[in-house]
């Protein structure tokens, strides 16, 4: 698969498996610090409210950022380390994770999410990755390394506005 095809595969699976459904709110290509010299962009941002019935349910909600990395050079490109939310994930094929394992250990608090064939153990998949272009397989996004919760750098209102402004 080409880099572009891998990115599309990761996008589709992330949306289908983690971002879609009732009570889930997300946007893609979310621009942060728009209008400044330090404009940054996050591939996907999700807002998870505690509930949608009371004001405090929204106020206590949290944000999750996802950066898609289709290959090792994509990871090293310098783009996509704009993590400012409570939880942050790199989403990548398990083969890329395998290549970057030592480097990713330095990324404190950032989680790793990879596509894995449904019902397959992640350890077995790590040892022997399944090619992503196999069409007869049902895939799911699995967390290989959970993200650590941290304080976000922006207010609830600003991040919701950035998501709304992205228009996606």
PDB file of C-alpha atoms in Angstrom:
ATOM      1  CA  UNK A   1       0.000   0.000   0.000  1.00  0.00           C
ATOM      2  CA  UNK A   2       1.138   3.548  -0.658  1.00  0.00           C
ATOM      3  CA  UNK A   3       1.552   6.111   2.100  1.00  0.00           C
ATOM      4  CA  UNK A   4      -1.654   7.848   0.977  1.00  0.00           C
ATOM      5  CA  UNK A   5      -3.614   4.566   0.972  1.00  0.00           C
ATOM      6  CA  UNK A   6      -2.352   3.699   4.458  1.00  0.00           C
ATOM      7  CA  UNK A   7      -3.416   7.130   5.731  1.00  0.00           C
ATOM      8  CA  UNK A   8      -6.900   6.674   4.221  1.00  0.00           C
ATOM      9  CA  UNK A   9      -7.122   3.205   5.781  1.00  0.00           C
ATOM     10  CA  UNK A  10      -6.151   4.572   9.211  1.00  0.00           C
ATOM     11  CA  UNK A  11      -8.602   7.500   8.893  1.00  0.00           C
ATOM     12  CA  UNK A  12     -11.496   5.271   7.900  1.00  0.00           C
ATOM     13  CA  UNK A  13     -10.861   2.717  10.643  1.00  0.00           C
ATOM     14  CA  UNK A  14     -10.348   5.374  13.343  1.00  0.00           C
ATOM     15  CA  UNK A  15     -13.604   7.108  12.421  1.00  0.00           C
ATOM     16  CA  UNK A  16     -15.520   3.839  12.190  1.00  0.00           C
ATOM     17  CA  UNK A  17     -14.081   2.227  15.320  1.00  0.00           C
ATOM     18  CA  UNK A  18     -13.413   5.071  17.763  1.00  0.00           C
ATOM     19  CA  UNK A  19     -15.000   8.343  16.684  1.00  0.00           C
ATOM     20  CA  UNK A  20     -18.474   7.506  15.336  1.00  0.00           C
ATOM     21  CA  UNK A  21     -21.608   6.738  17.250  1.00  0.00           C
ATOM     22  CA  UNK A  22     -24.086   8.308  19.584  1.00  0.00           C
ATOM     23  CA  UNK A  23     -22.622  10.859  21.981  1.00  0.00           C
ATOM     24  CA  UNK A  24     -19.281  11.024  20.161  1.00  0.00           C
ATOM     25  CA  UNK A  25     -18.080  14.333  18.752  1.00  0.00           C
ATOM     26  CA  UNK A  26     -15.018  14.764  16.582  1.00  0.00           C
ATOM     27  CA  UNK A  27     -13.444  16.927  13.906  1.00  0.00           C
ATOM     28  CA  UNK A  28     -10.589  16.362  11.482  1.00  0.00           C
ATOM     29  CA  UNK A  29      -7.759  18.692  10.483  1.00  0.00           C
ATOM     30  CA  UNK A  30      -8.308  20.917  13.512  1.00  0.00           C
ATOM     31  CA  UNK A  31      -6.243  24.119  13.344  1.00  0.00           C
ATOM     32  CA  UNK A  32      -4.944  25.525  16.604  1.00  0.00           C
ATOM     33  CA  UNK A  33      -3.626  29.038  17.237  1.00  0.00           C
ATOM     34  CA  UNK A  34      -5.148  30.150  13.937  1.00  0.00           C
ATOM     35  CA  UNK A  35      -4.049  33.635  12.881  1.00  0.00           C
ATOM     36  CA  UNK A  36      -0.713  33.451  14.706  1.00  0.00           C
ATOM     37  CA  UNK A  37       2.781  32.638  13.507  1.00  0.00           C
ATOM     38  CA  UNK A  38       2.540  29.256  15.271  1.00  0.00           C
ATOM     39  CA  UNK A  39      -0.481  27.686  13.571  1.00  0.00           C
ATOM     40  CA  UNK A  40      -0.654  23.974  14.358  1.00  0.00           C
ATOM     41  CA  UNK A  41      -2.937  21.242  13.105  1.00  0.00           C
ATOM     42  CA  UNK A  42      -4.194  18.021  14.683  1.00  0.00           C
ATOM     43  CA  UNK A  43      -5.376  15.196  12.415  1.00  0.00           C
ATOM     44  CA  UNK A  44      -8.394  14.356  14.599  1.00  0.00           C
ATOM     45  CA  UNK A  45      -9.762  15.791  17.825  1.00  0.00           C
ATOM     46  CA  UNK A  46     -12.543  14.201  19.836  1.00  0.00           C
ATOM     47  CA  UNK A  47     -14.631  15.719  22.612  1.00  0.00           C
ATOM     48  CA  UNK A  48     -16.018  13.293  25.194  1.00  0.00           C
ATOM     49  CA  UNK A  49     -18.584  14.949  27.482  1.00  0.00           C
ATOM     50  CA  UNK A  50     -19.484  13.309  30.777  1.00  0.00           C
ATOM     51  CA  UNK A  51     -23.101  13.763  29.692  1.00  0.00           C
ATOM     52  CA  UNK A  52     -25.103  16.061  27.425  1.00  0.00           C
ATOM     53  CA  UNK A  53     -27.911  16.795  29.857  1.00  0.00           C
ATOM     54  CA  UNK A  54     -26.321  19.191  32.334  1.00  0.00           C
ATOM     55  CA  UNK A  55     -23.881  22.059  31.946  1.00  0.00           C
ATOM     56  CA  UNK A  56     -21.356  20.425  34.286  1.00  0.00           C
ATOM     57  CA  UNK A  57     -21.411  17.315  32.077  1.00  0.00           C
ATOM     58  CA  UNK A  58     -20.033  19.419  29.250  1.00  0.00           C
ATOM     59  CA  UNK A  59     -17.638  21.360  31.480  1.00  0.00           C
ATOM     60  CA  UNK A  60     -16.156  18.130  32.847  1.00  0.00           C
ATOM     61  CA  UNK A  61     -15.735  16.615  29.388  1.00  0.00           C
ATOM     62  CA  UNK A  62     -12.300  15.873  27.985  1.00  0.00           C
ATOM     63  CA  UNK A  63     -10.536  16.013  24.629  1.00  0.00           C
ATOM     64  CA  UNK A  64      -8.498  13.373  22.827  1.00  0.00           C
ATOM     65  CA  UNK A  65      -6.130  14.127  19.935  1.00  0.00           C
ATOM     66  CA  UNK A  66      -5.092  11.622  17.276  1.00  0.00           C
ATOM     67  CA  UNK A  67      -2.119  11.978  14.929  1.00  0.00           C
ATOM     68  CA  UNK A  68      -1.938   9.521  12.022  1.00  0.00           C
ATOM     69  CA  UNK A  69       1.499   8.227  11.047  1.00  0.00           C
ATOM     70  CA  UNK A  70       1.593   6.036   7.956  1.00  0.00           C
ATOM     71  CA  UNK A  71       5.340   5.344   7.968  1.00  0.00           C
ATOM     72  CA  UNK A  72       8.595   6.060   9.779  1.00  0.00           C
ATOM     73  CA  UNK A  73       9.386   9.111   7.611  1.00  0.00           C
ATOM     74  CA  UNK A  74       5.916  10.509   8.387  1.00  0.00           C
ATOM     75  CA  UNK A  75       6.745  10.262  12.098  1.00  0.00           C
ATOM     76  CA  UNK A  76      10.082  12.029  11.549  1.00  0.00           C
ATOM     77  CA  UNK A  77       8.591  14.736   9.304  1.00  0.00           C
ATOM     78  CA  UNK A  78       8.272  17.147  12.223  1.00  0.00           C
ATOM     79  CA  UNK A  79       4.543  17.520  11.718  1.00  0.00           C
ATOM     80  CA  UNK A  80       1.976  16.092  14.028  1.00  0.00           C
ATOM     81  CA  UNK A  81       3.359  16.533  17.498  1.00  0.00           C
ATOM     82  CA  UNK A  82       0.785  19.158  18.378  1.00  0.00           C
ATOM     83  CA  UNK A  83      -0.635  17.422  21.380  1.00  0.00           C
ATOM     84  CA  UNK A  84      -2.452  19.830  23.677  1.00  0.00           C
ATOM     85  CA  UNK A  85      -5.377  17.762  24.948  1.00  0.00           C
ATOM     86  CA  UNK A  86      -5.878  15.530  27.974  1.00  0.00           C
ATOM     87  CA  UNK A  87      -5.183  12.339  26.054  1.00  0.00           C
ATOM     88  CA  UNK A  88      -3.081  12.045  22.923  1.00  0.00           C
ATOM     89  CA  UNK A  89      -2.519   9.146  20.535  1.00  0.00           C
ATOM     90  CA  UNK A  90      -0.342   8.262  17.596  1.00  0.00           C
ATOM     91  CA  UNK A  91      -2.332   6.066  15.205  1.00  0.00           C
ATOM     92  CA  UNK A  92      -0.096   3.909  13.007  1.00  0.00           C
ATOM     93  CA  UNK A  93       0.247   0.482  11.437  1.00  0.00           C
ATOM     94  CA  UNK A  94       1.745  -2.033  13.832  1.00  0.00           C
ATOM     95  CA  UNK A  95       4.715  -2.489  11.481  1.00  0.00           C
ATOM     96  CA  UNK A  96       5.555   1.223  11.908  1.00  0.00           C
ATOM     97  CA  UNK A  97       5.125   0.929  15.674  1.00  0.00           C
ATOM     98  CA  UNK A  98       7.511  -2.027  15.608  1.00  0.00           C
ATOM     99  CA  UNK A  99      10.123   0.089  13.765  1.00  0.00           C
ATOM    100  CA  UNK A 100       9.718   3.038  16.140  1.00  0.00           C
ATOM    101  CA  UNK A 101       9.362   1.228  19.470  1.00  0.00           C
ATOM    102  CA  UNK A 102      12.559   2.632  20.992  1.00  0.00           C
ATOM    103  CA  UNK A 103      11.880   6.191  19.796  1.00  0.00           C
ATOM    104  CA  UNK A 104       8.282   6.096  20.993  1.00  0.00           C
ATOM    105  CA  UNK A 105       9.405   5.189  24.512  1.00  0.00           C
ATOM    106  CA  UNK A 106      10.718   8.771  24.749  1.00  0.00           C
ATOM    107  CA  UNK A 107       7.245  10.150  23.974  1.00  0.00           C
ATOM    108  CA  UNK A 108       6.061  10.274  27.572  1.00  0.00           C
ATOM    109  CA  UNK A 109       2.322  10.054  28.050  1.00  0.00           C
ATOM    110  CA  UNK A 110       1.430   9.678  24.379  1.00  0.00           C
ATOM    111  CA  UNK A 111      -0.531   6.540  23.593  1.00  0.00           C
ATOM    112  CA  UNK A 112      -0.236   4.242  20.593  1.00  0.00           C
ATOM    113  CA  UNK A 113      -3.211   2.916  18.654  1.00  0.00           C
ATOM    114  CA  UNK A 114      -2.848   0.400  15.807  1.00  0.00           C
ATOM    115  CA  UNK A 115      -5.156  -1.498  13.472  1.00  0.00           C
ATOM    116  CA  UNK A 116      -5.258  -5.188  14.400  1.00  0.00           C
ATOM    117  CA  UNK A 117      -7.376  -7.952  12.853  1.00  0.00           C
ATOM    118  CA  UNK A 118     -10.430  -8.555  14.998  1.00  0.00           C
ATOM    119  CA  UNK A 119      -9.963 -11.336  17.560  1.00  0.00           C
ATOM    120  CA  UNK A 120      -6.192 -11.418  17.044  1.00  0.00           C
ATOM    121  CA  UNK A 121      -3.944 -10.948  20.047  1.00  0.00           C
ATOM    122  CA  UNK A 122      -1.855  -7.768  19.833  1.00  0.00           C
ATOM    123  CA  UNK A 123       1.318  -9.606  20.871  1.00  0.00           C
ATOM    124  CA  UNK A 124       0.909 -12.087  18.015  1.00  0.00           C
ATOM    125  CA  UNK A 125       0.215  -9.212  15.614  1.00  0.00           C
ATOM    126  CA  UNK A 126       3.336  -7.380  16.821  1.00  0.00           C
ATOM    127  CA  UNK A 127       5.486 -10.456  16.173  1.00  0.00           C
ATOM    128  CA  UNK A 128       3.961 -11.145  12.758  1.00  0.00           C
ATOM    129  CA  UNK A 129       2.067  -8.095  11.341  1.00  0.00           C
ATOM    130  CA  UNK A 130      -0.787  -8.725   8.921  1.00  0.00           C
ATOM    131  CA  UNK A 131      -0.535  -6.739   5.661  1.00  0.00           C
ATOM    132  CA  UNK A 132      -3.047  -3.871   5.666  1.00  0.00           C
ATOM    133  CA  UNK A 133      -4.153  -4.572   2.100  1.00  0.00           C
ATOM    134  CA  UNK A 134      -5.800  -7.883   3.035  1.00  0.00           C
ATOM    135  CA  UNK A 135      -9.438  -7.209   2.207  1.00  0.00           C
ATOM    136  CA  UNK A 136     -10.944 -10.361   3.714  1.00  0.00           C
ATOM    137  CA  UNK A 137     -10.031  -9.295   7.258  1.00  0.00           C
ATOM    138  CA  UNK A 138     -12.169  -7.349   9.710  1.00  0.00           C
ATOM    139  CA  UNK A 139      -9.971  -4.753  11.432  1.00  0.00           C
ATOM    140  CA  UNK A 140     -10.319  -2.856  14.689  1.00  0.00           C
ATOM    141  CA  UNK A 141      -8.289  -0.126  16.374  1.00  0.00           C
ATOM    142  CA  UNK A 142      -6.547  -1.390  19.485  1.00  0.00           C
ATOM    143  CA  UNK A 143      -4.643   0.564  22.084  1.00  0.00           C
ATOM    144  CA  UNK A 144      -1.149  -0.876  22.385  1.00  0.00           C
ATOM    145  CA  UNK A 145       0.031   1.780  24.801  1.00  0.00           C
ATOM    146  CA  UNK A 146      -2.574   3.753  26.770  1.00  0.00           C
ATOM    147  CA  UNK A 147      -2.245   7.536  26.843  1.00  0.00           C
ATOM    148  CA  UNK A 148      -1.613   9.171  30.185  1.00  0.00           C
ATOM    149  CA  UNK A 149      -4.102  11.870  31.134  1.00  0.00           C
ATOM    150  CA  UNK A 150      -2.589  15.344  31.422  1.00  0.00           C
ATOM    151  CA  UNK A 151      -3.888  18.881  31.791  1.00  0.00           C
ATOM    152  CA  UNK A 152      -4.889  20.474  28.528  1.00  0.00           C
ATOM    153  CA  UNK A 153      -3.242  23.659  27.290  1.00  0.00           C
ATOM    154  CA  UNK A 154      -6.394  25.344  25.968  1.00  0.00           C
ATOM    155  CA  UNK A 155      -9.851  26.092  27.336  1.00  0.00           C
ATOM    156  CA  UNK A 156     -12.939  24.028  26.610  1.00  0.00           C
ATOM    157  CA  UNK A 157     -14.470  26.902  24.656  1.00  0.00           C
ATOM    158  CA  UNK A 158     -11.389  27.472  22.494  1.00  0.00           C
ATOM    159  CA  UNK A 159     -10.991  23.784  21.610  1.00  0.00           C
ATOM    160  CA  UNK A 160     -14.687  23.361  20.794  1.00  0.00           C
ATOM    161  CA  UNK A 161     -14.477  26.460  18.595  1.00  0.00           C
ATOM    162  CA  UNK A 162     -11.400  25.058  16.815  1.00  0.00           C
ATOM    163  CA  UNK A 163     -13.292  21.815  16.190  1.00  0.00           C
ATOM    164  CA  UNK A 164     -16.313  23.718  14.902  1.00  0.00           C
ATOM    165  CA  UNK A 165     -14.149  25.914  12.671  1.00  0.00           C
ATOM    166  CA  UNK A 166     -12.526  22.872  11.048  1.00  0.00           C
ATOM    167  CA  UNK A 167     -15.906  22.148   9.462  1.00  0.00           C
ATOM    168  CA  UNK A 168     -15.346  18.398   9.291  1.00  0.00           C
TER     169      UNK A 168
END
